[in-house]
PDB file of C-alpha atoms in Angstrom:
ATOM      1  CA  THR A   1    -102.776  85.884-119.085  1.00 39.00           C
ATOM      2  CA  SER A   2    -106.230  85.618-117.489  1.00 42.00           C
ATOM      3  CA  PHE A   3    -106.854  82.317-119.279  1.00 38.00           C
ATOM      4  CA  LEU A   4    -103.774  80.910-117.485  1.00 51.00           C
ATOM      5  CA  SER A   5    -105.381  81.759-114.152  1.00 43.00           C
ATOM      6  CA  SER A   6    -108.554  79.853-115.025  1.00 42.00           C
ATOM      7  CA  LEU A   7    -106.485  76.900-116.220  1.00 43.00           C
ATOM      8  CA  ALA A   8    -104.588  76.975-112.926  1.00 46.00           C
ATOM      9  CA  SER A   9    -107.733  76.451-110.848  1.00 41.00           C
ATOM     10  CA  SER A  10    -109.125  73.758-113.149  1.00 42.00           C
ATOM     11  CA  SER A  11    -105.834  71.845-113.325  1.00 44.00           C
ATOM     12  CA  THR A  12    -105.519  71.854-109.526  1.00 43.00           C
ATOM     13  CA  SER A  13    -108.967  70.263-109.065  1.00 41.00           C
ATOM     14  CA  THR A  14    -108.221  67.734-111.799  1.00 41.00           C
ATOM     15  CA  LYS A  15    -104.987  66.680-110.111  1.00 43.00           C
ATOM     16  CA  LYS A  16    -106.831  66.144-106.819  1.00 41.00           C
ATOM     17  CA  ARG A  17    -109.351  63.854-108.526  1.00 39.00           C
ATOM     18  CA  ASN A  18    -106.546  61.927-110.229  1.00 41.00           C
ATOM     19  CA  ARG A  19    -104.678  61.395-106.963  1.00 40.00           C
ATOM     20  CA  ASN A  20    -107.880  60.205-105.270  1.00 43.00           C
ATOM     21  CA  ALA A  21    -108.427  57.755-108.116  1.00 42.00           C
ATOM     22  CA  GLY A  22    -104.968  56.322-107.553  1.00 45.00           C
ATOM     23  CA  GLU A  23    -103.574  57.407-110.909  1.00 43.00           C
ATOM     24  CA  LYS A  24    -100.117  56.007-111.620  1.00 46.00           C
ATOM     25  CA  VAL A  25     -97.257  58.380-112.252  1.00 45.00           C
ATOM     26  CA  GLU A  26     -96.070  58.117-115.836  1.00 47.00           C
ATOM     27  CA  GLN A  27     -92.467  56.948-116.124  1.00 48.00           C
ATOM     28  CA  PRO A  28     -90.033  58.222-118.752  1.00 47.00           C
ATOM     29  CA  LEU A  29     -89.467  55.817-121.649  1.00 54.00           C
ATOM     30  CA  PRO A  30     -86.342  55.257-123.768  1.00 71.00           C
ATOM     31  CA  TYR A  31     -86.627  57.749-126.598  1.00 80.00           C
ATOM     32  CA  ASP A  32     -86.069  57.015-130.260  1.00 82.00           C
ATOM     33  CA  TYR A  33     -86.911  60.130-132.213  1.00 87.00           C
ATOM     34  CA  LYS A  34     -85.445  61.865-135.241  1.00 87.00           C
ATOM     35  CA  SER A  35     -86.273  65.256-136.656  1.00 84.00           C
ATOM     36  CA  SER A  36     -84.723  67.500-139.256  1.00 80.00           C
ATOM     37  CA  PHE A  37     -83.922  71.079-138.326  1.00 75.00           C
ATOM     38  CA  LYS A  38     -83.404  74.294-140.205  1.00 71.00           C
ATOM     39  CA  TYR A  39     -79.986  75.852-139.888  1.00 68.00           C
ATOM     40  CA  SER A  40     -79.366  79.558-140.376  1.00 69.00           C
ATOM     41  CA  MET A  41     -77.867  81.507-137.468  1.00 74.00           C
ATOM     42  CA  ALA A  42     -79.379  78.974-135.049  1.00 81.00           C
ATOM     43  CA  LEU A  43     -80.499  75.351-134.932  1.00 85.00           C
ATOM     44  CA  ILE A  44     -84.296  75.405-135.242  1.00 87.00           C
ATOM     45  CA  VAL A  45     -86.244  72.206-134.530  1.00 89.00           C
ATOM     46  CA  SER A  46     -89.994  71.623-134.745  1.00 90.00           C
ATOM     47  CA  LEU A  47     -91.351  69.527-131.875  1.00 93.00           C
ATOM     48  CA  PRO A  48     -94.893  68.261-131.148  1.00 94.00           C
ATOM     49  CA  ILE A  49     -96.103  69.619-127.791  1.00 96.00           C
ATOM     50  CA  GLY A  50     -99.414  69.136-125.975  1.00 95.00           C
ATOM     51  CA  THR A  51    -102.467  66.869-126.257  1.00 94.00           C
ATOM     52  CA  PRO A  52    -103.296  66.844-129.116  1.00 94.00           C
ATOM     53  CA  PRO A  53     -99.812  67.939-130.202  1.00 94.00           C
ATOM     54  CA  GLN A  54     -99.131  71.367-131.644  1.00 95.00           C
ATOM     55  CA  SER A  55     -95.937  71.732-133.660  1.00 93.00           C
ATOM     56  CA  GLN A  56     -93.648  74.319-132.069  1.00 94.00           C
ATOM     57  CA  GLN A  57     -90.442  75.787-133.458  1.00 91.00           C
ATOM     58  CA  MET A  58     -87.683  75.894-130.849  1.00 92.00           C
ATOM     59  CA  VAL A  59     -84.039  76.954-130.982  1.00 91.00           C
ATOM     60  CA  LEU A  60     -81.828  74.062-129.878  1.00 92.00           C
ATOM     61  CA  ASP A  61     -79.599  75.486-127.138  1.00 92.00           C
ATOM     62  CA  THR A  62     -77.045  73.246-125.397  1.00 92.00           C
ATOM     63  CA  GLY A  63     -75.858  76.224-123.331  1.00 89.00           C
ATOM     64  CA  SER A  64     -79.068  77.008-121.430  1.00 90.00           C
ATOM     65  CA  GLN A  65     -81.323  75.170-119.008  1.00 91.00           C
ATOM     66  CA  LEU A  66     -84.937  76.297-119.207  1.00 92.00           C
ATOM     67  CA  SER A  67     -87.029  75.283-122.206  1.00 95.00           C
ATOM     68  CA  TRP A  68     -89.832  77.662-123.094  1.00 95.00           C
ATOM     69  CA  ILE A  69     -92.436  78.102-125.784  1.00 95.00           C
ATOM     70  CA  GLN A  70     -94.432  81.026-127.130  1.00 91.00           C
ATOM     71  CA  CYS A  71     -97.967  80.859-125.714  1.00 91.00           C
ATOM     72  CA  ASN A  72    -101.073  82.652-126.938  1.00 82.00           C
ATOM     73  CA  ASN A  73    -104.780  82.049-126.645  1.00 65.00           C
ATOM     74  CA  LYS A  74    -105.979  81.964-130.254  1.00 56.00           C
ATOM     75  CA  SER A  75    -109.584  82.751-129.322  1.00 51.00           C
ATOM     76  CA  PRO A  76    -111.072  85.692-131.281  1.00 47.00           C
ATOM     77  CA  SER A  77    -109.862  88.970-129.858  1.00 49.00           C
ATOM     78  CA  PRO A  78    -110.192  92.598-130.892  1.00 46.00           C
ATOM     79  CA  ARG A  79    -106.436  92.852-130.649  1.00 50.00           C
ATOM     80  CA  THR A  80    -104.032  91.822-133.385  1.00 49.00           C
ATOM     81  CA  ALA A  81    -104.079  88.063-133.867  1.00 47.00           C
ATOM     82  CA  PRO A  82    -100.994  86.249-132.505  1.00 45.00           C
ATOM     83  CA  PRO A  83     -98.691  84.288-134.847  1.00 48.00           C
ATOM     84  CA  THR A  84    -100.324  81.002-135.870  1.00 57.00           C
ATOM     85  CA  THR A  85     -97.214  79.053-134.848  1.00 76.00           C
ATOM     86  CA  THR A  86     -97.531  79.907-131.152  1.00 88.00           C
ATOM     87  CA  PHE A  87     -98.870  77.402-128.630  1.00 93.00           C
ATOM     88  CA  ASP A  88    -102.503  77.628-127.517  1.00 93.00           C
ATOM     89  CA  PRO A  89    -102.776  76.219-123.953  1.00 94.00           C
ATOM     90  CA  SER A  90    -106.587  76.139-124.083  1.00 93.00           C
ATOM     91  CA  LEU A  91    -106.441  73.454-126.801  1.00 94.00           C
ATOM     92  CA  SER A  92    -104.288  71.011-124.792  1.00 95.00           C
ATOM     93  CA  SER A  93    -105.743  68.638-122.179  1.00 96.00           C
ATOM     94  CA  SER A  94    -102.294  67.942-120.673  1.00 96.00           C
ATOM     95  CA  PHE A  95    -101.388  71.600-120.033  1.00 96.00           C
ATOM     96  CA  SER A  96    -101.218  72.934-116.460  1.00 96.00           C
ATOM     97  CA  VAL A  97     -99.670  75.970-114.810  1.00 94.00           C
ATOM     98  CA  LEU A  98     -97.479  76.095-111.696  1.00 92.00           C
ATOM     99  CA  PRO A  99     -98.935  78.113-108.807  1.00 91.00           C
ATOM    100  CA  CYS A 100     -96.778  80.163-106.466  1.00 89.00           C
ATOM    101  CA  THR A 101     -97.063  77.433-103.817  1.00 88.00           C
ATOM    102  CA  HIS A 102     -95.292  74.879-106.009  1.00 87.00           C
ATOM    103  CA  PRO A 103     -91.844  73.832-104.663  1.00 84.00           C
ATOM    104  CA  MET A 104     -90.325  74.743-108.012  1.00 81.00           C
ATOM    105  CA  CYS A 105     -91.421  78.342-107.481  1.00 82.00           C
ATOM    106  CA  LYS A 106     -90.414  78.576-103.815  1.00 72.00           C
ATOM    107  CA  PRO A 107     -87.554  76.119-103.344  1.00 63.00           C
ATOM    108  CA  ARG A 108     -85.924  75.675 -99.946  1.00 58.00           C
ATOM    109  CA  ILE A 109     -82.603  76.454-101.625  1.00 59.00           C
ATOM    110  CA  PRO A 110     -83.027  79.275-104.191  1.00 59.00           C
ATOM    111  CA  ASP A 111     -82.046  78.266-107.726  1.00 60.00           C
ATOM    112  CA  TYR A 112     -80.456  81.419-109.068  1.00 62.00           C
ATOM    113  CA  SER A 113     -79.941  79.835-112.502  1.00 72.00           C
ATOM    114  CA  VAL A 114     -83.713  80.171-113.060  1.00 79.00           C
ATOM    115  CA  PRO A 115     -85.011  83.078-110.916  1.00 82.00           C
ATOM    116  CA  THR A 116     -88.700  82.741-110.031  1.00 86.00           C
ATOM    117  CA  SER A 117     -91.233  84.942-108.283  1.00 86.00           C
ATOM    118  CA  CYS A 118     -94.964  85.117-107.571  1.00 87.00           C
ATOM    119  CA  ASP A 119     -96.982  87.318-109.930  1.00 88.00           C
ATOM    120  CA  GLN A 120    -100.227  89.180-109.254  1.00 87.00           C
ATOM    121  CA  LYS A 121    -102.299  86.197-110.384  1.00 88.00           C
ATOM    122  CA  GLN A 122    -100.565  83.866-107.906  1.00 90.00           C
ATOM    123  CA  LEU A 123     -98.762  82.077-110.735  1.00 92.00           C
ATOM    124  CA  CYS A 124     -95.075  81.178-110.810  1.00 93.00           C
ATOM    125  CA  HIS A 125     -93.219  83.744-112.909  1.00 91.00           C
ATOM    126  CA  TYR A 126     -89.694  83.249-114.321  1.00 90.00           C
ATOM    127  CA  SER A 127     -87.107  85.706-115.634  1.00 86.00           C
ATOM    128  CA  TYR A 128     -84.254  84.133-117.582  1.00 82.00           C
ATOM    129  CA  PHE A 129     -81.265  86.175-118.741  1.00 81.00           C
ATOM    130  CA  TYR A 130     -78.944  84.957-121.480  1.00 81.00           C
ATOM    131  CA  ALA A 131     -75.255  85.682-121.962  1.00 78.00           C
ATOM    132  CA  ASP A 132     -76.016  88.145-124.771  1.00 80.00           C
ATOM    133  CA  GLY A 133     -78.145  90.220-122.405  1.00 79.00           C
ATOM    134  CA  THR A 134     -81.551  89.222-123.778  1.00 82.00           C
ATOM    135  CA  LEU A 135     -84.397  88.393-121.395  1.00 83.00           C
ATOM    136  CA  ALA A 136     -87.060  85.692-121.547  1.00 86.00           C
ATOM    137  CA  GLU A 137     -89.937  85.784-119.071  1.00 90.00           C
ATOM    138  CA  GLY A 138     -93.363  84.298-118.513  1.00 92.00           C
ATOM    139  CA  ASN A 139     -95.047  81.654-116.364  1.00 94.00           C
ATOM    140  CA  LEU A 140     -93.770  78.192-115.500  1.00 94.00           C
ATOM    141  CA  VAL A 141     -96.086  75.439-116.734  1.00 96.00           C
ATOM    142  CA  ARG A 142     -96.149  71.676-117.253  1.00 96.00           C
ATOM    143  CA  GLU A 143     -96.685  70.105-120.662  1.00 97.00           C
ATOM    144  CA  LYS A 144     -95.910  66.932-122.608  1.00 96.00           C
ATOM    145  CA  PHE A 145     -93.858  66.405-125.755  1.00 96.00           C
ATOM    146  CA  ALA A 146     -95.726  63.851-127.897  1.00 92.00           C
ATOM    147  CA  PHE A 147     -93.347  62.251-130.418  1.00 89.00           C
ATOM    148  CA  SER A 148     -95.873  59.630-131.557  1.00 86.00           C
ATOM    149  CA  SER A 149     -99.131  58.025-130.439  1.00 82.00           C
ATOM    150  CA  SER A 150     -97.139  55.578-128.292  1.00 84.00           C
ATOM    151  CA  GLN A 151     -94.205  57.725-127.200  1.00 88.00           C
ATOM    152  CA  SER A 152     -94.444  60.918-125.171  1.00 91.00           C
ATOM    153  CA  THR A 153     -92.658  62.509-122.251  1.00 94.00           C
ATOM    154  CA  PRO A 154     -94.209  62.941-118.814  1.00 93.00           C
ATOM    155  CA  PRO A 155     -95.350  66.513-118.090  1.00 95.00           C
ATOM    156  CA  LEU A 156     -92.203  68.662-118.080  1.00 96.00           C
ATOM    157  CA  VAL A 157     -91.615  72.055-116.497  1.00 95.00           C
ATOM    158  CA  LEU A 158     -91.447  74.663-119.276  1.00 95.00           C
ATOM    159  CA  GLY A 159     -91.666  78.381-119.635  1.00 95.00           C
ATOM    160  CA  CYS A 160     -94.767  79.849-121.259  1.00 94.00           C
ATOM    161  CA  ALA A 161     -94.014  83.290-122.721  1.00 90.00           C
ATOM    162  CA  ALA A 162     -97.233  85.139-123.511  1.00 75.00           C
ATOM    163  CA  ASP A 163     -96.001  88.683-124.186  1.00 66.00           C
ATOM    164  CA  SER A 164     -93.327  88.099-126.804  1.00 60.00           C
ATOM    165  CA  LYS A 165     -93.554  88.994-130.485  1.00 62.00           C
ATOM    166  CA  GLU A 166     -91.231  86.118-131.413  1.00 69.00           C
ATOM    167  CA  ASP A 167     -92.639  82.885-132.838  1.00 74.00           C
ATOM    168  CA  LYS A 168     -89.844  80.558-131.647  1.00 87.00           C
ATOM    169  CA  GLY A 169     -89.049  79.196-128.221  1.00 92.00           C
ATOM    170  CA  ILE A 170     -85.931  77.618-126.696  1.00 94.00           C
ATOM    171  CA  LEU A 171     -85.119  73.940-126.128  1.00 96.00           C
ATOM    172  CA  GLY A 172     -82.717  74.034-123.166  1.00 94.00           C
ATOM    173  CA  MET A 173     -80.363  71.035-123.341  1.00 95.00           C
ATOM    174  CA  ASN A 174     -77.578  71.702-120.820  1.00 93.00           C
ATOM    175  CA  GLN A 175     -76.981  69.618-117.671  1.00 91.00           C
ATOM    176  CA  GLY A 176     -79.176  71.703-115.361  1.00 90.00           C
ATOM    177  CA  ARG A 177     -82.019  70.003-113.489  1.00 89.00           C
ATOM    178  CA  LEU A 178     -84.716  71.829-115.478  1.00 91.00           C
ATOM    179  CA  SER A 179     -83.274  71.165-118.936  1.00 94.00           C
ATOM    180  CA  PHE A 180     -85.172  68.963-121.370  1.00 96.00           C
ATOM    181  CA  ALA A 181     -82.368  66.385-121.267  1.00 94.00           C
ATOM    182  CA  SER A 182     -82.388  66.212-117.450  1.00 94.00           C
ATOM    183  CA  GLN A 183     -86.164  66.120-116.947  1.00 94.00           C
ATOM    184  CA  THR A 184     -86.608  63.319-119.488  1.00 94.00           C
ATOM    185  CA  LYS A 185     -83.533  61.473-118.142  1.00 93.00           C
ATOM    186  CA  LEU A 186     -82.320  61.404-121.718  1.00 90.00           C
ATOM    187  CA  GLN A 187     -79.222  59.225-122.064  1.00 88.00           C
ATOM    188  CA  LYS A 188     -78.218  60.279-125.573  1.00 90.00           C
ATOM    189  CA  PHE A 189     -78.920  63.090-127.980  1.00 92.00           C
ATOM    190  CA  SER A 190     -77.069  64.388-131.013  1.00 92.00           C
ATOM    191  CA  TYR A 191     -77.413  66.738-133.930  1.00 89.00           C
ATOM    192  CA  CYS A 192     -75.622  66.836-137.265  1.00 85.00           C
ATOM    193  CA  VAL A 193     -75.017  70.274-138.740  1.00 82.00           C
ATOM    194  CA  PRO A 194     -74.891  70.570-142.569  1.00 74.00           C
ATOM    195  CA  VAL A 195     -71.562  71.708-143.974  1.00 69.00           C
ATOM    196  CA  ARG A 196     -72.934  73.426-147.077  1.00 64.00           C
ATOM    197  CA  GLN A 197     -75.404  76.230-147.557  1.00 62.00           C
ATOM    198  CA  GLY A 198     -78.809  75.526-149.081  1.00 57.00           C
ATOM    199  CA  GLN A 199     -79.644  76.458-152.641  1.00 62.00           C
ATOM    200  CA  GLY A 200     -81.400  79.728-153.342  1.00 62.00           C
ATOM    201  CA  ASN A 201     -83.419  80.927-150.374  1.00 63.00           C
ATOM    202  CA  LEU A 202     -83.651  77.465-148.808  1.00 66.00           C
ATOM    203  CA  MET A 203     -81.954  76.954-145.475  1.00 66.00           C
ATOM    204  CA  PRO A 204     -79.850  73.772-145.232  1.00 68.00           C
ATOM    205  CA  ALA A 205     -81.331  70.987-143.111  1.00 76.00           C
ATOM    206  CA  GLY A 206     -79.629  69.005-140.364  1.00 82.00           C
ATOM    207  CA  GLY A 207     -80.537  65.966-138.278  1.00 87.00           C
ATOM    208  CA  PHE A 208     -81.612  65.986-134.606  1.00 90.00           C
ATOM    209  CA  TYR A 209     -81.735  62.709-132.674  1.00 92.00           C
ATOM    210  CA  LEU A 210     -83.143  61.849-129.261  1.00 92.00           C
ATOM    211  CA  GLY A 211     -81.729  58.455-128.326  1.00 90.00           C
ATOM    212  CA  GLN A 212     -79.523  56.377-130.585  1.00 89.00           C
ATOM    213  CA  ASN A 213     -78.058  57.986-133.694  1.00 91.00           C
ATOM    214  CA  PRO A 214     -77.674  55.354-136.464  1.00 90.00           C
ATOM    215  CA  ASN A 215     -74.437  57.046-137.569  1.00 87.00           C
ATOM    216  CA  SER A 216     -72.819  57.017-134.112  1.00 89.00           C
ATOM    217  CA  ASN A 217     -70.301  54.300-135.085  1.00 90.00           C
ATOM    218  CA  THR A 218     -68.642  56.845-137.404  1.00 90.00           C
ATOM    219  CA  PHE A 219     -68.267  59.559-134.739  1.00 89.00           C
ATOM    220  CA  GLN A 220     -65.050  60.597-133.037  1.00 88.00           C
ATOM    221  CA  TYR A 221     -65.419  61.215-129.295  1.00 89.00           C
ATOM    222  CA  ILE A 222     -63.692  63.475-126.795  1.00 89.00           C
ATOM    223  CA  ASP A 223     -64.025  63.616-123.007  1.00 90.00           C
ATOM    224  CA  LEU A 224     -65.838  66.525-121.382  1.00 88.00           C
ATOM    225  CA  LEU A 225     -64.064  68.664-118.790  1.00 85.00           C
ATOM    226  CA  THR A 226     -65.383  68.300-115.247  1.00 81.00           C
ATOM    227  CA  LEU A 227     -64.395  69.757-111.893  1.00 75.00           C
ATOM    228  CA  PRO A 228     -64.563  68.069-108.485  1.00 77.00           C
ATOM    229  CA  ASP A 229     -67.576  68.984-106.341  1.00 69.00           C
ATOM    230  CA  GLY A 230     -67.076  72.273-104.537  1.00 69.00           C
ATOM    231  CA  GLN A 231     -64.318  73.454-106.888  1.00 73.00           C
ATOM    232  CA  ARG A 232     -65.050  76.412-109.143  1.00 73.00           C
ATOM    233  CA  MET A 233     -63.134  78.269-111.838  1.00 74.00           C
ATOM    234  CA  PRO A 234     -63.845  81.727-113.278  1.00 72.00           C
ATOM    235  CA  ASN A 235     -65.967  81.580-116.435  1.00 72.00           C
ATOM    236  CA  PHE A 236     -66.476  77.812-116.051  1.00 77.00           C
ATOM    237  CA  ASP A 237     -70.140  76.842-116.195  1.00 82.00           C
ATOM    238  CA  PRO A 238     -70.601  73.491-114.396  1.00 82.00           C
ATOM    239  CA  LEU A 239     -73.893  72.911-116.253  1.00 86.00           C
ATOM    240  CA  ALA A 240     -72.384  73.359-119.716  1.00 88.00           C
ATOM    241  CA  TYR A 241     -70.744  70.778-121.980  1.00 90.00           C
ATOM    242  CA  THR A 242     -67.117  71.931-121.893  1.00 88.00           C
ATOM    243  CA  ILE A 243     -64.106  70.558-123.771  1.00 87.00           C
ATOM    244  CA  GLY A 244     -60.445  71.584-123.736  1.00 84.00           C
ATOM    245  CA  LEU A 245     -59.153  73.641-126.651  1.00 85.00           C
ATOM    246  CA  VAL A 246     -55.877  72.279-128.046  1.00 87.00           C
ATOM    247  CA  GLY A 247     -55.493  74.623-130.997  1.00 90.00           C
ATOM    248  CA  ILE A 248     -57.176  76.231-133.994  1.00 92.00           C
ATOM    249  CA  ARG A 249     -56.449  75.185-137.560  1.00 93.00           C
ATOM    250  CA  ILE A 250     -57.665  76.894-140.724  1.00 93.00           C
ATOM    251  CA  GLY A 251     -57.286  74.470-143.591  1.00 90.00           C
ATOM    252  CA  THR A 252     -53.809  73.008-143.124  1.00 92.00           C
ATOM    253  CA  LYS A 253     -52.427  76.002-141.197  1.00 94.00           C
ATOM    254  CA  LYS A 254     -52.382  75.907-137.412  1.00 93.00           C
ATOM    255  CA  LEU A 255     -52.694  79.347-135.814  1.00 94.00           C
ATOM    256  CA  ASN A 256     -49.852  80.392-133.522  1.00 91.00           C
ATOM    257  CA  ILE A 257     -51.970  81.124-130.440  1.00 83.00           C
ATOM    258  CA  SER A 258     -52.050  79.832-126.892  1.00 69.00           C
TER     259      SER A 258
END
């Protein structure tokens, strides 16, 4: 991760020059983006990240907050070459890392949903545990999602995992303040899961929409469960999208459970 340290110092000086030049802060735009995704045991979307954009495969996760990508410097190295699908920060002009002094790394009120610490290189390090016990860790960074030449997000806080053998990241879409949906102030998103398996070895494809879904007039809607501020229930995640379970039906038979 030494190349992250060098990027940290260069991005800090660049930001100072931009502020002195009176650079305007980029405002989020209404998003209108559609992408297909592969569906196996997870919903896998490919999103363009960075400047110029690099296509990154991410698992769509409405139950988690932090989005993160697999990062590797693809410069020649005597070690084994990283997967070609990982993100190379050195190729993106909009990439920057978060130092330990950033408020996100040392908040006045600790955010235990995304634990952070200061690593030996004075960069903001995150450790994110999932419900299945798996761990994701790396450095917090800022980077853009570039959906087209005229439509991109402002720099978002993401995780940059540099020591993982996996080639897919996570797109966190819950209601937490660091989720992709919250940082972009996204008003609508939806995904349509295929009901049939693909032919042969092909995985079936689904549709992922940021913004208006052209099929939304055919949807059936249900209210989400919410709790008043300050009220908590065991096993109720206030950042999750939660609905009430009325019953379970298999075919025409309703199971006798409560």
